[in-house]
Every structure is written in C-alpha cells, then in structure tokens.
Amino acid sequence: MAVEQSERIFVLPGDRIDPSLIPSHPKRALRLGPGLRHIPPNELLPTVAGQLVTDHKKNSIWVEYNGGRYVPTVGDLVIGTVHHSATDYFYVQLSGYTSNAILPQLAFEMASKKTRPNLNPGALVYARVSLANRHMDPELECVSPSTGKADGLGPLNGGMLFDISLGMARRLLMRKSVEEGKVVVLEELGSAGVAFETAVGRNGKIWVNSEKVKAVVAVGRAVKETDENNLGVEQQKKLVRKLIKELS
C-alpha cells in the first residue's frame, strides 16, 4: 500500500493505489504517465518504486523516479544535440541510447526554405516532441502548431548543458516547481541577484546561460548537487548561500 511521508506518497511495484488518490475530471480522460500500468477495469498498478504524483488540472497521474531511460512522449519539452542534417531535416540526439529524432527544417517560427536555421552538428535545440511511436523515430518541432510562434523553443546559443536525472527534470518542469517539486535552488539564486536563464529538457538535460561563466557553473552545480544528493528545501538554501559566497 502507498506510504505517505511528509505529505509525499511513495509506492513500490505492485502496490495498491487508493482510488481516492486518482484524479478525476468530468470532461478529460485520465492520463497515465511513467511508472503506472492500467489493469482493467479500473485498477492502477505501479511498475517502479518512487513518488506518486498527480496533476488534477491535467487529470494525470504518474510515478516520479530517477532511474530508467528516457522514452519520448508527445508534448515533452526536450533539449537535443544536432547530429547531422539532410535536405529537409535535422537529425537530433536526445540521449546516448536512443535513435535520433527528426526535426523538420521548417518546424521553426517564420521558417521558409530561405530563412530556415542553419544548425551545425553539435548545436543545441529546445524542442517539443510532436510524434512518438515505438515503431518510428520520434519527431520534434520548435514552433507551436496552433500559434505559429516559437514560445521559447528553438536553437540554444551559448551557455552550458548539464545532465540531470529524469526525476529532477520532471520536478523542474512542474508548473509549481517550488511548491510541488520542492526545488528552490533556482529561485534562491535568482533572489540573491544571480542573473541567468535556463531551459529544462524532459530527457534529463538542463541548459544554463549567463553573461558570467561563474554564474553558469554555479547554477549547474546547484541543480546537480540537489539532484544527486536529494537535498531538501533547507539544505538547498544552505547550498545556495555557500555558492553566493564563492561568487562574491
């Protein structure tokens, strides 16, 4: 049975999930995320050990865990590295163990055959997974299909890329990463006057950019130490105070 610890609910493979924990919505179908399997007619079973997380607005539920490999899912925001290009496509690497994703060269804001970006091998792109099928290579886009705008997607210039766990990536991408994800290092660093920008990929990547290289390294270090050492909120604040002293 699920165990609640400090307002967090943890499950093991095969645990019974109390029906009261499963979100319901009058119009939206329930969306199952990673770590759960549906047993007809209405039972959910965890397939991995981790924290049970729900999003009532999206009517979704999943198990948060750090292990495993990234599996592309439609709608995921990812950071990829251009591997090579062909006439109409960029081939983008999302991880070291999956096939390259396809990024159409016209899938950028205002892109045409004359204005499409010229991305060399090694270039970083922030993209959304638009097609994911176990029998096909995933497809990416750097533009919103509804608005035609980039909405923050596209090439990532400068900065540094850091590897993080899949669990940390999901926590950082939560609508309320501080309240729900319990990750405060980015907010604390910003409040302390450190100027930087970030992009988080669901595939276990975080890109950090700043005018100061020391700030980039400090932000990346803060996130990685929080991730690897599973730091709590107070421990994260203590780490930030230490890093600020080193920067000053």
Short mmCIF file of C-alpha atoms in Angstrom, two decimals:
data_model
loop_
_atom_site.label_atom_id
_atom_site.label_comp_id
_atom_site.label_asym_id
_atom_site.label_seq_id
_atom_site.Cartn_x
_atom_site.Cartn_y
_atom_site.Cartn_z
CA MET A 1 0.00 0.00 0.00
CA ALA A 2 1.16 3.53 -0.68
CA VAL A 3 3.10 5.16 2.14
CA GLU A 4 2.76 8.85 2.95
CA GLN A 5 5.84 10.64 4.23
CA SER A 6 5.98 14.41 4.75
CA GLU A 7 2.93 14.86 2.53
CA ARG A 8 4.55 12.76 -0.19
CA ILE A 9 3.18 9.37 -1.20
CA PHE A 10 5.63 6.64 -2.14
CA VAL A 11 4.79 3.38 -3.89
CA LEU A 12 6.51 0.12 -4.72
CA PRO A 13 5.89 -2.09 -7.77
CA GLY A 14 2.58 -3.91 -7.38
CA ASP A 15 1.27 -1.67 -4.58
CA ARG A 16 -2.46 -0.99 -4.47
CA ILE A 17 -3.25 2.67 -5.13
CA ASP A 18 -6.15 4.01 -3.12
CA PRO A 19 -8.91 5.19 -5.54
CA SER A 20 -9.14 8.47 -3.60
CA LEU A 21 -5.61 9.33 -4.82
CA ILE A 22 -6.54 9.01 -8.51
CA PRO A 23 -7.66 12.33 -10.04
CA SER A 24 -10.96 12.57 -11.91
CA HIS A 25 -12.26 15.12 -14.38
CA PRO A 26 -15.78 15.37 -15.86
CA LYS A 27 -14.51 16.06 -19.38
CA ARG A 28 -10.91 14.88 -19.59
CA ALA A 29 -9.77 11.28 -19.78
CA LEU A 30 -7.27 10.15 -17.16
CA ARG A 31 -3.70 10.39 -18.43
CA LEU A 32 -1.24 7.80 -17.17
CA GLY A 33 2.39 8.86 -17.04
CA PRO A 34 5.56 6.84 -16.48
CA GLY A 35 5.65 4.10 -13.88
CA LEU A 36 1.98 3.04 -13.96
CA ARG A 37 0.03 0.29 -15.68
CA HIS A 38 -3.73 0.07 -16.14
CA ILE A 39 -5.35 -3.20 -15.06
CA PRO A 40 -8.93 -3.37 -16.42
CA PRO A 41 -11.44 -2.35 -15.45
CA ASN A 42 -10.23 0.45 -13.14
CA GLU A 43 -7.10 -0.56 -11.23
CA LEU A 44 -3.71 1.15 -11.47
CA LEU A 45 -0.50 -0.66 -10.53
CA PRO A 46 2.94 0.92 -10.08
CA THR A 47 5.66 -0.72 -12.17
CA VAL A 48 8.55 1.12 -10.46
CA ALA A 49 9.37 2.41 -6.98
CA GLY A 50 9.02 6.14 -6.47
CA GLN A 51 6.80 9.07 -5.52
CA LEU A 52 3.19 9.05 -6.68
CA VAL A 53 2.40 12.43 -8.27
CA THR A 54 -0.91 13.78 -9.57
CA ASP A 55 -1.88 16.83 -11.61
CA HIS A 56 -5.60 17.43 -11.15
CA LYS A 57 -5.78 20.18 -13.77
CA LYS A 58 -4.37 17.89 -16.45
CA ASN A 59 -6.13 14.87 -14.91
CA SER A 60 -2.86 12.94 -14.93
CA ILE A 61 -1.01 10.66 -12.55
CA TRP A 62 2.47 9.13 -12.65
CA VAL A 63 5.29 7.74 -10.53
CA GLU A 64 8.31 10.00 -10.08
CA TYR A 65 11.58 8.08 -10.14
CA ASN A 66 15.17 8.77 -11.10
CA GLY A 67 16.13 5.56 -12.81
CA GLY A 68 15.36 4.20 -16.25
CA ARG A 69 15.83 5.51 -19.75
CA TYR A 70 14.05 8.43 -21.34
CA VAL A 71 11.21 7.37 -23.63
CA PRO A 72 9.91 10.21 -25.86
CA THR A 73 6.28 11.16 -25.23
CA VAL A 74 4.19 13.58 -27.29
CA GLY A 75 4.23 17.01 -25.69
CA ASP A 76 7.54 16.56 -23.86
CA LEU A 77 9.95 19.50 -23.91
CA VAL A 78 13.43 18.21 -24.70
CA ILE A 79 16.93 19.50 -25.30
CA GLY A 80 18.64 17.80 -28.20
CA THR A 81 22.00 17.93 -29.94
CA VAL A 82 22.06 18.13 -33.73
CA HIS A 83 23.82 15.02 -35.01
CA HIS A 84 23.64 15.73 -38.73
CA SER A 85 21.31 17.21 -41.31
CA ALA A 86 19.76 16.18 -44.60
CA THR A 87 17.89 18.13 -47.27
CA ASP A 88 14.74 18.77 -45.23
CA TYR A 89 15.53 17.50 -41.75
CA PHE A 90 17.88 17.81 -38.81
CA TYR A 91 18.65 14.57 -37.01
CA VAL A 92 18.78 15.27 -33.29
CA GLN A 93 20.22 13.15 -30.49
CA LEU A 94 18.10 13.14 -27.31
CA SER A 95 20.17 10.62 -25.37
CA GLY A 96 23.09 8.30 -25.85
CA TYR A 97 20.97 5.17 -26.19
CA THR A 98 18.02 6.14 -28.43
CA SER A 99 17.76 6.61 -32.17
CA ASN A 100 17.97 10.15 -33.48
CA ALA A 101 14.81 12.24 -33.51
CA ILE A 102 13.71 14.02 -36.70
CA LEU A 103 13.34 17.80 -36.68
CA PRO A 104 11.91 19.25 -39.92
CA GLN A 105 13.91 22.29 -41.01
CA LEU A 106 10.67 24.23 -41.49
CA ALA A 107 9.42 23.46 -37.95
CA PHE A 108 10.68 26.81 -36.65
CA GLU A 109 8.96 30.16 -36.27
CA MET A 110 8.74 32.05 -39.60
CA ALA A 111 10.89 29.37 -41.27
CA SER A 112 10.92 29.05 -45.05
CA LYS A 113 13.36 27.46 -47.44
CA LYS A 114 15.25 30.76 -47.46
CA THR A 115 15.05 31.61 -43.75
CA ARG A 116 15.30 28.20 -42.08
CA PRO A 117 18.07 27.99 -39.47
CA ASN A 118 21.48 26.65 -40.32
CA LEU A 119 22.34 24.28 -37.47
CA ASN A 120 25.70 22.55 -37.49
CA PRO A 121 26.46 19.23 -35.78
CA GLY A 122 26.75 19.82 -32.04
CA ALA A 123 24.24 22.68 -31.97
CA LEU A 124 21.64 22.56 -29.19
CA VAL A 125 17.90 22.94 -29.76
CA TYR A 126 14.98 23.27 -27.36
CA ALA A 127 12.07 21.40 -28.89
CA ARG A 128 8.75 19.69 -28.27
CA VAL A 129 8.05 16.05 -29.13
CA SER A 130 5.32 16.12 -31.78
CA LEU A 131 5.28 12.44 -32.73
CA ALA A 132 6.25 9.43 -30.66
CA ASN A 133 5.70 5.85 -31.79
CA ARG A 134 7.59 2.74 -30.79
CA HIS A 135 7.82 1.74 -34.46
CA MET A 136 9.09 5.11 -35.74
CA ASP A 137 11.78 7.63 -34.87
CA PRO A 138 10.36 10.47 -32.74
CA GLU A 139 9.64 13.79 -34.43
CA LEU A 140 10.27 17.24 -32.95
CA GLU A 141 9.04 20.78 -33.53
CA CYS A 142 10.33 24.20 -32.47
CA VAL A 143 7.09 26.07 -33.11
CA SER A 144 3.57 25.92 -31.69
CA PRO A 145 1.23 24.31 -34.27
CA SER A 146 -1.66 26.47 -33.02
CA THR A 147 0.01 29.90 -32.90
CA GLY A 148 2.95 29.55 -35.27
CA LYS A 149 5.13 31.10 -32.56
CA ALA A 150 8.32 29.70 -31.08
CA ASP A 151 7.07 30.09 -27.48
CA GLY A 152 10.64 29.83 -26.20
CA LEU A 153 11.63 26.93 -28.43
CA GLY A 154 14.45 26.93 -30.97
CA PRO A 155 18.26 26.99 -31.05
CA LEU A 156 20.06 27.40 -27.71
CA ASN A 157 23.08 29.64 -28.19
CA GLY A 158 25.95 29.84 -25.71
CA GLY A 159 25.63 28.55 -22.17
CA MET A 160 26.39 25.08 -20.87
CA LEU A 161 24.45 21.81 -20.86
CA PHE A 162 24.22 19.69 -17.70
CA ASP A 163 22.91 16.14 -17.30
CA ILE A 164 20.31 15.60 -14.57
CA SER A 165 18.08 12.70 -13.59
CA LEU A 166 14.72 12.20 -15.28
CA GLY A 167 13.06 12.76 -11.91
CA MET A 168 14.77 16.11 -11.40
CA ALA A 169 13.85 17.17 -14.93
CA ARG A 170 10.18 16.41 -14.29
CA ARG A 171 10.28 18.29 -10.97
CA LEU A 172 11.79 21.36 -12.62
CA LEU A 173 9.15 21.27 -15.35
CA MET A 174 6.23 21.22 -12.93
CA ARG A 175 4.02 24.31 -13.07
CA LYS A 176 4.94 24.97 -9.46
CA SER A 177 8.45 23.56 -9.22
CA VAL A 178 8.95 25.12 -5.77
CA GLU A 179 5.67 24.07 -4.13
CA GLU A 180 5.17 20.73 -5.88
CA GLY A 181 8.66 19.77 -6.99
CA LYS A 182 10.39 21.04 -3.83
CA VAL A 183 13.20 22.54 -5.91
CA VAL A 184 14.15 26.02 -4.66
CA VAL A 185 17.76 26.46 -5.79
CA LEU A 186 16.91 28.37 -8.99
CA GLU A 187 14.54 30.73 -7.23
CA GLU A 188 17.01 31.26 -4.36
CA LEU A 189 19.87 32.03 -6.74
CA GLY A 190 17.72 34.49 -8.65
CA SER A 191 16.60 36.18 -5.42
CA ALA A 192 20.24 36.55 -4.44
CA GLY A 193 20.89 38.59 -7.58
CA VAL A 194 22.40 35.95 -9.85
CA ALA A 195 21.28 36.67 -13.43
CA PHE A 196 20.80 33.58 -15.61
CA GLU A 197 18.38 31.78 -17.91
CA THR A 198 17.60 28.08 -18.13
CA ALA A 199 15.86 25.55 -20.32
CA VAL A 200 14.91 22.12 -18.96
CA GLY A 201 14.55 19.01 -21.10
CA ARG A 202 12.39 16.11 -20.00
CA ASN A 203 15.15 13.88 -21.37
CA GLY A 204 17.35 14.71 -18.36
CA LYS A 205 19.05 17.91 -19.52
CA ILE A 206 19.25 21.48 -18.22
CA TRP A 207 20.81 24.31 -20.22
CA VAL A 208 22.11 27.31 -18.30
CA ASN A 209 23.22 30.62 -19.76
CA SER A 210 24.53 33.85 -18.21
CA GLU A 211 26.85 36.70 -19.05
CA LYS A 212 29.18 35.36 -16.36
CA VAL A 213 30.72 31.90 -16.73
CA LYS A 214 31.00 31.58 -12.94
CA ALA A 215 27.23 32.05 -12.65
CA VAL A 216 26.59 29.33 -15.25
CA VAL A 217 28.80 26.88 -13.35
CA ALA A 218 27.20 27.80 -10.00
CA VAL A 219 23.65 27.28 -11.27
CA GLY A 220 24.52 23.97 -12.89
CA ARG A 221 26.33 22.82 -9.77
CA ALA A 222 23.39 23.81 -7.55
CA VAL A 223 20.93 21.78 -9.58
CA LYS A 224 23.20 18.76 -9.92
CA GLU A 225 24.08 18.65 -6.19
CA THR A 226 20.40 18.98 -5.28
CA ASP A 227 19.62 16.13 -7.65
CA GLU A 228 22.46 13.76 -6.79
CA ASN A 229 22.25 14.27 -3.01
CA ASN A 230 18.44 14.50 -2.87
CA LEU A 231 18.67 17.76 -0.91
CA GLY A 232 15.65 19.05 0.98
CA VAL A 233 14.46 22.65 0.83
CA GLU A 234 16.57 23.87 3.78
CA GLN A 235 19.64 22.02 2.51
CA GLN A 236 19.18 23.68 -0.89
CA LYS A 237 19.03 27.13 0.73
CA LYS A 238 22.22 26.36 2.63
CA LEU A 239 23.92 25.26 -0.60
CA VAL A 240 22.87 28.49 -2.33
CA ARG A 241 24.29 30.61 0.49
CA LYS A 242 27.58 28.77 0.11
CA LEU A 243 27.62 29.29 -3.65
CA ILE A 244 26.80 33.00 -3.33
CA LYS A 245 29.81 33.44 -1.03
CA GLU A 246 32.00 31.75 -3.62
CA LEU A 247 30.67 34.06 -6.34
CA SER A 248 31.19 37.26 -4.37
#
